[in-house]
Amino acid sequence: MKIEKTVRILNKRARFEYEILEEIEAGMVLTGTEIKSLRSSKASITESFCQFIDGELYIINMMIDEYKLGTFYNHKTKRERKLLLHKRELLKFEKKLKDAGNTMIPLKLYINDAGKAKIIIALGRGKKLFDKREAIKDRENKRNLDRILKKS
C-alpha cells in the first residue's frame, strides 16, 4: 500500500457541467481511517455536492473507500462530512445559494503541506446544452491546432 506525497483528487466534470462563479477553500472534519484512505488517493468527488444543514455546510455523496487495514473502527464510505469555513463565509454563500440555479460543487480535494485535508468548493450555475456544445467545439479546435503545430 503506497502513500503518495501529493494527493490531488479532481472533479473533471464540474467545469464542463457548471459555470463557475466563485471558489473557496475549506477544511473537512474526518476520522482517522478516512484521512489514511485519502492519503492513498482512494476517494471520488465526481458525484458529490454541498448543502447547508442547520446553518452548517456539509459535503454529501463524497466517496472515500474504506481503509484497507482498518478494523471495526472503519468509516462509512458515503457519509455527510462537515466543511469548515468562517461564519461570514457561510452566510455569504448561503445568501448566494438562494438564487435560482446556483449550487455548490467540489472541484479539488488535496492534502496541504501541514497534512490537513482541504477541498476547493465552487459556487456554480448549471450550463445549458448549447454552452456544453461550445466547450466541446473549443476543446476540439485546440486539439486540432496543437496537432498541426506538432507536425510542423
PDB file of C-alpha atoms in Angstrom:
ATOM      1  CA  MET A   1       0.000   0.000   0.000  1.00  0.00           C
ATOM      2  CA  LYS A   2       1.716   3.128  -1.267  1.00  0.00           C
ATOM      3  CA  ILE A   3       1.035   6.525   0.285  1.00  0.00           C
ATOM      4  CA  GLU A   4       1.619   9.401  -2.107  1.00  0.00           C
ATOM      5  CA  LYS A   5       3.231  12.699  -1.131  1.00  0.00           C
ATOM      6  CA  THR A   6       0.921  14.853  -3.255  1.00  0.00           C
ATOM      7  CA  VAL A   7      -2.711  13.795  -3.231  1.00  0.00           C
ATOM      8  CA  ARG A   8      -4.954  15.595  -5.709  1.00  0.00           C
ATOM      9  CA  ILE A   9      -8.410  14.294  -6.467  1.00  0.00           C
ATOM     10  CA  LEU A  10     -10.169  16.313  -9.173  1.00  0.00           C
ATOM     11  CA  ASN A  11     -13.755  16.683 -10.305  1.00  0.00           C
ATOM     12  CA  LYS A  12     -13.199  16.921 -14.052  1.00  0.00           C
ATOM     13  CA  ARG A  13     -16.904  17.041 -14.921  1.00  0.00           C
ATOM     14  CA  ALA A  14     -17.567  20.104 -12.769  1.00  0.00           C
ATOM     15  CA  ARG A  15     -16.159  22.704 -15.152  1.00  0.00           C
ATOM     16  CA  PHE A  16     -17.972  21.061 -18.069  1.00  0.00           C
ATOM     17  CA  GLU A  17     -21.354  20.829 -16.315  1.00  0.00           C
ATOM     18  CA  TYR A  18     -21.270  24.157 -14.422  1.00  0.00           C
ATOM     19  CA  GLU A  19     -20.281  27.755 -14.986  1.00  0.00           C
ATOM     20  CA  ILE A  20     -18.001  28.548 -12.031  1.00  0.00           C
ATOM     21  CA  LEU A  21     -18.860  31.854 -10.326  1.00  0.00           C
ATOM     22  CA  GLU A  22     -16.711  31.800  -7.183  1.00  0.00           C
ATOM     23  CA  GLU A  23     -14.258  29.423  -5.479  1.00  0.00           C
ATOM     24  CA  ILE A  24     -13.257  28.946  -1.832  1.00  0.00           C
ATOM     25  CA  GLU A  25     -11.002  26.597   0.114  1.00  0.00           C
ATOM     26  CA  ALA A  26     -12.467  24.725   3.093  1.00  0.00           C
ATOM     27  CA  GLY A  27     -11.252  22.249   5.660  1.00  0.00           C
ATOM     28  CA  MET A  28     -13.015  18.971   6.420  1.00  0.00           C
ATOM     29  CA  VAL A  29     -13.902  17.035   9.553  1.00  0.00           C
ATOM     30  CA  LEU A  30     -12.574  13.494   9.010  1.00  0.00           C
ATOM     31  CA  THR A  31     -11.957  10.395  11.086  1.00  0.00           C
ATOM     32  CA  GLY A  32      -8.597   8.605  11.299  1.00  0.00           C
ATOM     33  CA  THR A  33      -9.328   5.910   8.740  1.00  0.00           C
ATOM     34  CA  GLU A  34     -10.730   8.483   6.302  1.00  0.00           C
ATOM     35  CA  ILE A  35      -7.531  10.543   6.247  1.00  0.00           C
ATOM     36  CA  LYS A  36      -5.427   7.396   5.836  1.00  0.00           C
ATOM     37  CA  SER A  37      -7.579   6.343   2.905  1.00  0.00           C
ATOM     38  CA  LEU A  38      -7.313   9.850   1.399  1.00  0.00           C
ATOM     39  CA  ARG A  39      -3.525   9.729   1.609  1.00  0.00           C
ATOM     40  CA  SER A  40      -3.725   6.589  -0.538  1.00  0.00           C
ATOM     41  CA  SER A  41      -5.868   8.524  -3.091  1.00  0.00           C
ATOM     42  CA  LYS A  42      -8.883   6.296  -2.526  1.00  0.00           C
ATOM     43  CA  ALA A  43     -11.612   8.914  -2.930  1.00  0.00           C
ATOM     44  CA  SER A  44     -14.003  10.307  -5.507  1.00  0.00           C
ATOM     45  CA  ILE A  45     -15.818  13.658  -5.605  1.00  0.00           C
ATOM     46  CA  THR A  46     -17.415  13.438  -9.059  1.00  0.00           C
ATOM     47  CA  GLU A  47     -20.981  12.843  -7.830  1.00  0.00           C
ATOM     48  CA  SER A  48     -20.816  14.975  -4.701  1.00  0.00           C
ATOM     49  CA  PHE A  49     -22.341  18.341  -3.855  1.00  0.00           C
ATOM     50  CA  CYS A  50     -22.514  20.697  -0.879  1.00  0.00           C
ATOM     51  CA  GLN A  51     -25.616  21.520   1.127  1.00  0.00           C
ATOM     52  CA  PHE A  52     -26.472  23.662   4.138  1.00  0.00           C
ATOM     53  CA  ILE A  53     -27.905  21.710   7.090  1.00  0.00           C
ATOM     54  CA  ASP A  54     -28.813  23.773  10.182  1.00  0.00           C
ATOM     55  CA  GLY A  55     -26.589  26.670   9.112  1.00  0.00           C
ATOM     56  CA  GLU A  56     -23.514  24.472   8.550  1.00  0.00           C
ATOM     57  CA  LEU A  57     -22.105  23.345   5.214  1.00  0.00           C
ATOM     58  CA  TYR A  58     -21.801  19.607   4.525  1.00  0.00           C
ATOM     59  CA  ILE A  59     -20.440  17.693   1.561  1.00  0.00           C
ATOM     60  CA  ILE A  60     -22.821  14.943   0.547  1.00  0.00           C
ATOM     61  CA  ASN A  61     -22.239  11.834  -1.571  1.00  0.00           C
ATOM     62  CA  MET A  62     -18.431  12.047  -1.425  1.00  0.00           C
ATOM     63  CA  MET A  63     -16.917   8.578  -1.668  1.00  0.00           C
ATOM     64  CA  ILE A  64     -13.906   7.689   0.493  1.00  0.00           C
ATOM     65  CA  ASP A  65     -13.083   3.976   0.280  1.00  0.00           C
ATOM     66  CA  GLU A  66     -12.684   2.001   3.459  1.00  0.00           C
ATOM     67  CA  TYR A  67      -9.151   1.853   4.816  1.00  0.00           C
ATOM     68  CA  LYS A  68      -7.655  -1.499   3.903  1.00  0.00           C
ATOM     69  CA  LEU A  69      -6.005  -2.046   7.284  1.00  0.00           C
ATOM     70  CA  GLY A  70      -8.889  -0.643   9.328  1.00  0.00           C
ATOM     71  CA  THR A  71     -10.707  -2.860  11.801  1.00  0.00           C
ATOM     72  CA  PHE A  72     -14.250  -2.432  13.070  1.00  0.00           C
ATOM     73  CA  TYR A  73     -13.381   1.267  13.542  1.00  0.00           C
ATOM     74  CA  ASN A  74     -13.571   1.771   9.775  1.00  0.00           C
ATOM     75  CA  HIS A  75     -15.768   4.587   8.455  1.00  0.00           C
ATOM     76  CA  LYS A  76     -18.831   4.596   6.190  1.00  0.00           C
ATOM     77  CA  THR A  77     -17.854   5.228   2.582  1.00  0.00           C
ATOM     78  CA  LYS A  78     -20.589   7.776   1.753  1.00  0.00           C
ATOM     79  CA  ARG A  79     -21.436   9.836   4.791  1.00  0.00           C
ATOM     80  CA  GLU A  80     -22.093  13.545   5.234  1.00  0.00           C
ATOM     81  CA  ARG A  81     -18.851  15.335   6.098  1.00  0.00           C
ATOM     82  CA  LYS A  82     -18.821  18.766   7.676  1.00  0.00           C
ATOM     83  CA  LEU A  83     -16.877  21.524   5.921  1.00  0.00           C
ATOM     84  CA  LEU A  84     -15.020  24.100   7.996  1.00  0.00           C
ATOM     85  CA  LEU A  85     -15.491  27.736   6.975  1.00  0.00           C
ATOM     86  CA  HIS A  86     -15.722  31.037   8.823  1.00  0.00           C
ATOM     87  CA  LYS A  87     -19.202  32.186   9.808  1.00  0.00           C
ATOM     88  CA  ARG A  88     -19.151  35.207   7.488  1.00  0.00           C
ATOM     89  CA  GLU A  89     -18.166  32.983   4.543  1.00  0.00           C
ATOM     90  CA  LEU A  90     -21.014  30.584   5.364  1.00  0.00           C
ATOM     91  CA  LEU A  91     -23.533  33.430   5.492  1.00  0.00           C
ATOM     92  CA  LYS A  92     -22.250  34.867   2.199  1.00  0.00           C
ATOM     93  CA  PHE A  93     -22.572  31.554   0.373  1.00  0.00           C
ATOM     94  CA  GLU A  94     -25.930  30.765   1.940  1.00  0.00           C
ATOM     95  CA  LYS A  95     -27.331  34.015   0.520  1.00  0.00           C
ATOM     96  CA  LYS A  96     -25.906  33.279  -2.928  1.00  0.00           C
ATOM     97  CA  LEU A  97     -27.282  29.733  -2.901  1.00  0.00           C
ATOM     98  CA  LYS A  98     -30.820  31.053  -2.563  1.00  0.00           C
ATOM     99  CA  ASP A  99     -30.582  32.455  -6.117  1.00  0.00           C
ATOM    100  CA  ALA A 100     -32.244  30.176  -8.638  1.00  0.00           C
ATOM    101  CA  GLY A 101     -29.930  27.753 -10.407  1.00  0.00           C
ATOM    102  CA  ASN A 102     -26.914  28.115  -8.096  1.00  0.00           C
ATOM    103  CA  THR A 103     -25.269  25.125  -6.453  1.00  0.00           C
ATOM    104  CA  MET A 104     -22.098  24.343  -4.502  1.00  0.00           C
ATOM    105  CA  ILE A 105     -19.841  21.717  -6.045  1.00  0.00           C
ATOM    106  CA  PRO A 106     -16.397  20.416  -5.079  1.00  0.00           C
ATOM    107  CA  LEU A 107     -13.613  20.969  -7.602  1.00  0.00           C
ATOM    108  CA  LYS A 108     -10.478  19.583  -5.982  1.00  0.00           C
ATOM    109  CA  LEU A 109      -9.571  17.601  -2.874  1.00  0.00           C
ATOM    110  CA  TYR A 110      -5.980  17.635  -1.670  1.00  0.00           C
ATOM    111  CA  ILE A 111      -3.740  17.400   1.368  1.00  0.00           C
ATOM    112  CA  ASN A 112      -1.738  20.550   2.108  1.00  0.00           C
ATOM    113  CA  ASP A 113       1.848  20.804   3.379  1.00  0.00           C
ATOM    114  CA  ALA A 114       0.688  20.694   7.007  1.00  0.00           C
ATOM    115  CA  GLY A 115      -1.037  17.347   6.387  1.00  0.00           C
ATOM    116  CA  LYS A 116      -4.589  18.726   6.529  1.00  0.00           C
ATOM    117  CA  ALA A 117      -7.251  17.644   4.044  1.00  0.00           C
ATOM    118  CA  LYS A 118      -8.577  20.641   2.120  1.00  0.00           C
ATOM    119  CA  ILE A 119     -11.270  20.885  -0.507  1.00  0.00           C
ATOM    120  CA  ILE A 120     -11.881  23.631  -3.038  1.00  0.00           C
ATOM    121  CA  ILE A 121     -15.588  24.187  -3.490  1.00  0.00           C
ATOM    122  CA  ALA A 122     -17.202  26.447  -6.033  1.00  0.00           C
ATOM    123  CA  LEU A 123     -20.448  28.280  -6.428  1.00  0.00           C
ATOM    124  CA  GLY A 124     -21.701  27.310  -9.860  1.00  0.00           C
ATOM    125  CA  ARG A 125     -24.638  27.668 -12.176  1.00  0.00           C
ATOM    126  CA  GLY A 126     -25.633  24.786 -14.446  1.00  0.00           C
ATOM    127  CA  LYS A 127     -24.707  25.184 -18.100  1.00  0.00           C
ATOM    128  CA  LYS A 128     -27.251  24.874 -20.864  1.00  0.00           C
ATOM    129  CA  LEU A 129     -26.824  22.366 -23.690  1.00  0.00           C
ATOM    130  CA  PHE A 130     -25.561  24.976 -26.164  1.00  0.00           C
ATOM    131  CA  ASP A 131     -22.877  26.081 -23.668  1.00  0.00           C
ATOM    132  CA  LYS A 132     -21.653  22.494 -23.446  1.00  0.00           C
ATOM    133  CA  ARG A 133     -21.511  22.271 -27.242  1.00  0.00           C
ATOM    134  CA  GLU A 134     -19.369  25.416 -27.307  1.00  0.00           C
ATOM    135  CA  ALA A 135     -16.981  23.871 -24.769  1.00  0.00           C
ATOM    136  CA  ILE A 136     -16.688  20.729 -26.888  1.00  0.00           C
ATOM    137  CA  LYS A 137     -16.015  22.784 -30.045  1.00  0.00           C
ATOM    138  CA  ASP A 138     -13.343  24.852 -28.307  1.00  0.00           C
ATOM    139  CA  ARG A 139     -11.642  21.727 -26.958  1.00  0.00           C
ATOM    140  CA  GLU A 140     -11.639  20.053 -30.409  1.00  0.00           C
ATOM    141  CA  ASN A 141     -10.302  23.209 -32.078  1.00  0.00           C
ATOM    142  CA  LYS A 142      -7.492  23.453 -29.528  1.00  0.00           C
ATOM    143  CA  ARG A 143      -6.657  19.769 -30.007  1.00  0.00           C
ATOM    144  CA  ASN A 144      -6.535  20.170 -33.814  1.00  0.00           C
ATOM    145  CA  LEU A 145      -4.363  23.284 -33.544  1.00  0.00           C
ATOM    146  CA  ASP A 146      -1.916  21.505 -31.230  1.00  0.00           C
ATOM    147  CA  ARG A 147      -1.781  18.560 -33.634  1.00  0.00           C
ATOM    148  CA  ILE A 148      -0.998  20.876 -36.587  1.00  0.00           C
ATOM    149  CA  LEU A 149       1.680  22.762 -34.637  1.00  0.00           C
ATOM    150  CA  LYS A 150       3.287  19.488 -33.546  1.00  0.00           C
ATOM    151  CA  LYS A 151       3.554  18.230 -37.152  1.00  0.00           C
ATOM    152  CA  SER A 152       5.181  21.414 -38.467  1.00  0.00           C
TER     153      SER A 152
END
